[in-house]
CSV table of C-alpha atoms and ligand atoms in Angstrom, one decimal:
chain,number,residue,atom,x,y,z
A,126,MET,CA,0.0,0.0,0.0
A,127,SER,CA,1.2,3.4,-0.8
A,128,ALA,CA,1.8,6.3,1.8
A,129,ALA,CA,-1.0,8.4,-0.1
A,130,GLU,CA,-3.3,5.1,0.1
A,131,SER,CA,-2.8,4.9,3.8
A,132,LEU,CA,-3.8,8.5,4.4
A,133,ARG,CA,-6.9,8.3,2.5
A,134,PRO,CA,-10.0,8.2,5.0
A,135,LEU,CA,-12.1,4.9,4.7
A,136,THR,CA,-15.2,5.4,2.9
A,137,MET,CA,-18.4,3.9,4.0
A,138,ALA,CA,-21.5,3.9,2.0
A,139,LEU,CA,-24.9,4.1,3.5
A,140,SER,CA,-28.6,4.9,2.3
A,141,LYS,CA,-30.8,7.7,3.8
A,142,GLY,CA,-33.6,6.8,5.9
A,143,ARG,CA,-34.0,3.8,8.4
A,144,ILE,CA,-30.4,2.4,7.8
A,145,PHE,CA,-28.7,5.9,8.3
A,146,GLU,CA,-30.6,6.5,11.6
A,147,GLU,CA,-30.0,3.0,12.9
A,148,THR,CA,-26.3,3.2,12.0
A,149,LEU,CA,-25.7,6.4,13.9
A,150,PRO,CA,-25.7,4.5,17.3
A,151,LEU,CA,-23.2,2.0,15.8
A,152,LEU,CA,-20.8,4.7,14.7
A,153,GLU,CA,-21.3,6.3,18.2
A,154,ALA,CA,-20.6,3.2,19.9
A,155,ALA,CA,-17.2,3.2,17.9
A,156,GLY,CA,-16.7,6.9,19.2
A,157,ILE,CA,-17.6,8.4,15.9
A,158,GLN,CA,-20.1,11.3,15.3
A,159,VAL,CA,-21.6,12.4,12.0
A,160,SER,CA,-21.2,16.0,11.0
A,161,GLU,CA,-24.4,16.5,9.0
A,162,ASN,CA,-27.8,14.7,8.6
A,163,PRO,CA,-28.3,13.7,5.0
A,164,GLU,CA,-32.2,14.3,5.5
A,165,GLN,CA,-31.4,17.9,6.0
A,166,SER,CA,-28.3,18.4,4.0
A,167,ARG,CA,-27.9,17.7,0.1
A,168,LYS,CA,-24.2,16.7,0.5
A,169,LEU,CA,-23.5,13.3,-0.6
A,170,ILE,CA,-20.1,13.1,1.0
A,171,ILE,CA,-20.3,13.5,4.8
A,172,ALA,CA,-17.4,14.0,7.1
A,173,THR,CA,-17.4,12.3,10.6
A,174,SER,CA,-15.3,13.1,13.8
A,175,ASN,CA,-12.9,10.6,12.7
A,176,PRO,CA,-10.6,12.0,10.1
A,177,GLY,CA,-10.1,8.4,9.0
A,178,LEU,CA,-13.7,7.7,8.1
A,179,ARG,CA,-16.0,9.6,5.7
A,180,LEU,CA,-19.6,8.5,4.6
A,181,ILE,CA,-21.0,8.6,1.2
A,182,ILE,CA,-24.9,8.7,0.8
A,183,VAL,CA,-26.2,6.6,-2.1
A,184,ARG,CA,-29.4,4.7,-3.0
A,185,ALA,CA,-29.8,1.5,-0.9
A,186,SER,CA,-29.7,-0.8,-3.8
A,187,ASP,CA,-26.5,0.7,-5.2
A,188,VAL,CA,-24.5,0.2,-1.9
A,189,PRO,CA,-23.2,-3.1,-2.9
A,190,THR,CA,-21.9,-1.8,-6.3
A,191,TYR,CA,-20.1,1.2,-4.7
A,192,VAL,CA,-18.4,-1.4,-2.2
A,193,GLU,CA,-17.7,-4.0,-4.9
A,194,TYR,CA,-15.9,-1.7,-7.1
A,195,GLY,CA,-13.9,0.0,-4.3
A,196,ALA,CA,-15.4,3.2,-4.6
A,197,ALA,CA,-16.4,2.6,-1.0
A,198,ASP,CA,-14.5,0.4,1.4
A,199,LEU,CA,-17.2,-0.7,3.2
A,200,GLY,CA,-21.1,-0.2,3.5
A,201,ILE,CA,-24.4,-1.4,5.1
A,202,ALA,CA,-27.2,-3.0,3.0
A,203,GLY,CA,-30.3,-4.9,3.8
A,204,LYS,CA,-30.1,-8.6,3.2
A,205,ASP,CA,-33.0,-8.0,0.6
A,206,VAL,CA,-30.8,-5.7,-1.5
A,207,LEU,CA,-27.7,-8.2,-1.1
A,208,ILE,CA,-29.4,-11.3,-2.3
A,209,GLU,CA,-30.5,-9.2,-5.5
A,210,HIS,CA,-27.0,-7.9,-6.0
A,211,ALA,CA,-25.6,-11.4,-5.4
A,212,ALA,CA,-27.5,-12.9,-8.3
A,213,GLN,CA,-25.7,-10.6,-10.7
A,214,HIS,CA,-22.4,-10.7,-8.8
A,215,PRO,CA,-21.7,-13.9,-6.8
A,216,GLY,CA,-19.2,-13.8,-4.2
A,217,GLY,CA,-18.3,-10.0,-4.7
A,218,LEU,CA,-18.5,-8.8,-1.4
A,219,TYR,CA,-17.4,-9.8,2.0
A,220,GLN,CA,-20.3,-9.8,4.6
A,221,PRO,CA,-18.6,-10.3,8.3
A,222,ILE,CA,-21.3,-8.8,10.4
A,223,ASP,CA,-25.3,-9.1,10.7
A,224,LEU,CA,-25.9,-5.7,12.3
A,225,ASN,CA,-29.4,-6.6,13.2
A,226,ILE,CA,-30.8,-2.9,12.4
A,227,ALA,CA,-33.5,-2.0,9.8
A,228,ARG,CA,-35.5,-5.3,10.7
A,229,CYS,CA,-38.3,-6.5,8.9
A,230,ARG,CA,-39.5,-9.5,6.9
A,231,LEU,CA,-40.0,-10.3,3.2
A,232,ALA,CA,-43.3,-11.6,2.7
A,233,VAL,CA,-46.1,-12.5,-0.1
A,234,ALA,CA,-49.1,-10.6,0.3
A,235,VAL,CA,-52.3,-10.5,-1.7
A,236,ARG,CA,-55.5,-8.6,-1.7
A,237,LYS,CA,-58.1,-9.2,1.0
A,238,GLY,CA,-60.4,-12.1,0.1
A,239,PHE,CA,-57.8,-13.6,-2.6
A,240,ASP,CA,-57.4,-17.2,-1.6
A,241,TYR,CA,-53.8,-17.9,-2.1
A,242,GLU,CA,-53.7,-21.1,-0.3
A,243,ALA,CA,-56.4,-22.4,-2.8
A,244,ALA,CA,-54.7,-20.8,-5.8
A,245,VAL,CA,-51.4,-22.5,-4.7
A,246,ARG,CA,-53.1,-26.0,-4.1
A,247,GLN,CA,-54.7,-26.0,-7.4
A,248,GLY,CA,-51.3,-25.3,-9.1
A,249,ALA,CA,-52.4,-22.0,-10.7
A,250,ARG,CA,-50.0,-19.9,-12.5
A,251,LEU,CA,-49.6,-16.8,-10.3
A,252,ARG,CA,-48.4,-13.2,-11.3
A,253,VAL,CA,-46.3,-11.9,-8.7
A,254,ALA,CA,-45.0,-8.1,-8.8
A,255,THR,CA,-42.0,-7.6,-7.0
A,256,LYS,CA,-38.6,-5.5,-6.7
A,257,TYR,CA,-37.1,-8.7,-5.1
A,258,THR,CA,-37.1,-11.0,-8.4
A,259,GLN,CA,-34.3,-13.3,-7.2
A,260,ALA,CA,-35.6,-13.9,-3.7
A,261,ALA,CA,-39.2,-14.4,-5.1
A,262,ARG,CA,-38.1,-16.8,-7.9
A,263,GLU,CA,-36.2,-18.9,-5.2
A,264,HIS,CA,-39.1,-18.9,-2.8
A,265,PHE,CA,-41.7,-20.0,-5.5
A,266,ALA,CA,-39.3,-22.6,-7.0
A,267,ALA,CA,-38.8,-24.2,-3.6
A,268,LYS,CA,-42.5,-24.5,-3.0
A,269,GLY,CA,-43.0,-25.7,-6.5
A,270,VAL,CA,-45.4,-22.8,-7.5
A,271,TYR,CA,-45.2,-21.4,-11.2
A,272,VAL,CA,-45.1,-17.8,-11.2
A,273,ASP,CA,-44.7,-14.9,-13.8
A,274,LEU,CA,-42.6,-12.3,-12.0
A,275,ILE,CA,-43.3,-8.7,-13.1
A,276,LYS,CA,-40.3,-6.4,-12.0
A,277,LEU,CA,-41.3,-3.2,-10.2
A,278,TYR,CA,-39.3,-0.5,-8.8
A,279,GLY,CA,-41.7,0.7,-6.0
A,280,SER,CA,-45.3,1.0,-4.8
A,281,MET,CA,-45.6,-2.8,-5.1
A,282,GLU,CA,-48.7,-2.7,-3.0
A,283,LEU,CA,-50.6,-0.9,-5.9
A,284,ALA,CA,-50.0,-4.0,-8.3
A,285,PRO,CA,-52.8,-6.4,-6.9
A,286,LEU,CA,-55.3,-3.4,-6.6
A,287,VAL,CA,-55.3,-2.6,-10.1
A,288,GLY,CA,-55.0,-6.1,-11.5
A,289,LEU,CA,-51.3,-5.8,-12.6
A,290,ALA,CA,-50.5,-9.0,-10.3
A,291,ASP,CA,-52.2,-11.4,-8.0
A,292,ALA,CA,-49.8,-11.3,-5.3
A,293,ILE,CA,-46.4,-9.2,-4.2
A,294,VAL,CA,-43.4,-10.0,-2.8
A,295,ASP,CA,-42.4,-7.1,-0.6
A,296,LEU,CA,-40.9,-6.0,2.8
A,297,VAL,CA,-43.1,-5.6,5.6
A,298,SER,CA,-42.3,-3.8,9.1
A,299,THR,CA,-45.4,-2.8,10.7
A,300,GLY,CA,-47.9,-4.1,8.4
A,301,ASN,CA,-49.4,-0.6,8.2
A,302,THR,CA,-48.9,-0.1,4.4
A,303,LEU,CA,-50.5,-3.5,3.5
A,304,LYS,CA,-53.4,-2.6,5.8
A,305,ALA,CA,-54.0,0.8,4.3
A,306,ASN,CA,-54.2,-0.9,0.9
A,307,ASP,CA,-56.5,-3.8,1.8
A,308,LEU,CA,-53.7,-6.4,1.3
A,309,VAL,CA,-52.8,-9.1,3.8
A,310,ALA,CA,-49.6,-11.0,4.2
A,311,VAL,CA,-50.2,-14.8,3.5
A,312,GLU,CA,-46.5,-16.3,3.7
A,313,ASP,CA,-43.3,-15.1,5.4
A,314,ILE,CA,-40.3,-15.7,2.9
A,315,MET,CA,-37.4,-14.6,5.5
A,316,PRO,CA,-36.4,-12.1,8.1
A,317,ILE,CA,-34.4,-9.2,6.8
A,318,SER,CA,-31.8,-7.1,8.4
A,319,SER,CA,-28.9,-4.9,7.4
A,320,ARG,CA,-25.3,-6.3,7.2
A,321,LEU,CA,-21.8,-4.8,7.0
A,322,VAL,CA,-20.3,-5.4,3.7
A,323,VAL,CA,-16.5,-4.9,3.0
A,324,ASN,CA,-14.7,-4.6,-0.1
A,325,ARG,CA,-12.5,-7.8,-0.6
A,326,ALA,CA,-9.1,-5.9,-1.6
A,327,ALA,CA,-9.7,-3.1,1.1
A,328,LEU,CA,-10.1,-6.2,3.8
A,329,LYS,CA,-6.5,-6.7,3.0
A,330,THR,CA,-4.9,-3.6,2.1
A,331,ARG,CA,-6.6,-1.6,4.7
A,332,HIS,CA,-6.8,-3.9,7.5
A,333,ALA,CA,-5.2,-1.9,10.1
A,334,GLN,CA,-7.7,0.8,9.5
A,335,LEU,CA,-10.8,-1.4,9.1
A,336,GLN,CA,-10.4,-3.9,12.0
A,337,PRO,CA,-11.2,-1.4,15.0
A,338,LEU,CA,-14.3,-0.3,13.2
A,339,LEU,CA,-15.3,-4.1,12.3
A,340,ASP,CA,-14.8,-5.0,16.0
A,341,ALA,CA,-16.8,-2.0,17.4
A,342,PHE,CA,-19.7,-2.9,15.1
A,343,GLU,CA,-19.7,-6.3,15.8
A,344,GLN,CA,-20.1,-5.5,19.7
A,345,ALA,CA,-22.6,-3.0,19.2
A,346,SER,CA,-24.5,-5.6,16.9
A,347,HIS,CA,-24.6,-7.8,19.9
A,348,ALA,CA,-26.3,-5.3,21.9
A,349,ASN,CA,-29.0,-5.0,19.3
A,350,VAL,CA,-29.6,-8.8,19.4
A,351,ALA,CA,-30.0,-8.4,23.2
A,352,THR,CA,-32.4,-5.4,22.8
A,353,ALA,CA,-34.5,-7.1,20.1
B,632,AMP,P1,-44.7,-0.9,6.9
B,632,AMP,O1,-45.8,-0.3,6.7
B,632,AMP,O2,-44.2,-0.7,8.5
B,632,AMP,O3,-45.1,-2.6,7.2
B,632,AMP,O4,-43.7,-0.8,5.9
B,632,AMP,C1,-43.9,-1.2,4.7
B,632,AMP,C2,-43.1,-0.2,3.6
B,632,AMP,O5,-41.9,0.0,3.9
B,632,AMP,C3,-43.2,-1.0,2.3
B,632,AMP,O6,-43.2,-0.3,1.3
B,632,AMP,C4,-41.5,-1.6,2.4
B,632,AMP,O7,-41.0,-1.7,1.3
B,632,AMP,C5,-40.9,-0.6,3.1
B,632,AMP,N1,-40.0,-1.2,4.3
B,632,AMP,C6,-40.3,-1.7,5.5
B,632,AMP,N2,-39.1,-2.0,6.1
B,632,AMP,C7,-38.1,-1.7,5.5
B,632,AMP,C8,-36.7,-1.9,5.5
B,632,AMP,N3,-36.0,-2.4,6.5
B,632,AMP,N4,-36.0,-1.2,4.5
B,632,AMP,C9,-36.5,-0.9,3.3
B,632,AMP,N5,-37.7,-0.6,3.2
B,632,AMP,C10,-38.7,-1.1,4.1
């Protein structure tokens, strides 16, 4: 590693919203304060109280890409996002720690009154709208259910209401969004939480800088399990 490389701060990719909010206490546990809140600032590069670490704010589904290409040394992404990324880039990221933050579940939901169990029993071919096509494909293949997957990028809840799909696969947290749209969850696919991901080259070349951060996150994530 060159001298310039060792002076460069570590770059951590994060998305706004729940992941950012729930990462702040983990950073604080590592003695790091963040200079700005991306909800209020338009800045995409945010300094921290540790000159050796800066944050970049990217879309949740772009976090694995920044880390894999080394534009960020590490990042935090939901298991949902990582499954979809790994389908295109298998083995590209090192995932050392489940941080137990931004927890929710990936579930199948249908319009109230739609008899999902009967449709599955009868071997009906279901139209399923989702952003999570890889996780959905694996789930229905394991169940032996034939599905036509329709890729959407947001507002999945709308699809069954306007006849685009019989079912959706989406993240459910409180269940309020499903309820507000007259949908019901009929099957859980998997629990979801956010994980720390690390660039494989950085793991070797920047080990001395990374390790204290990984240790602090590891410890703080245990505290999250305890309070879950
Ligand atoms: P809720 O109404 O609390 O069940 O939240 C459901 C909505 O929030 C859906 O549109 C989800 O896609 C989104 N959502 C819930 N949890 C998460 C999460 N951990 N990460 C990203 N989106 C989430």
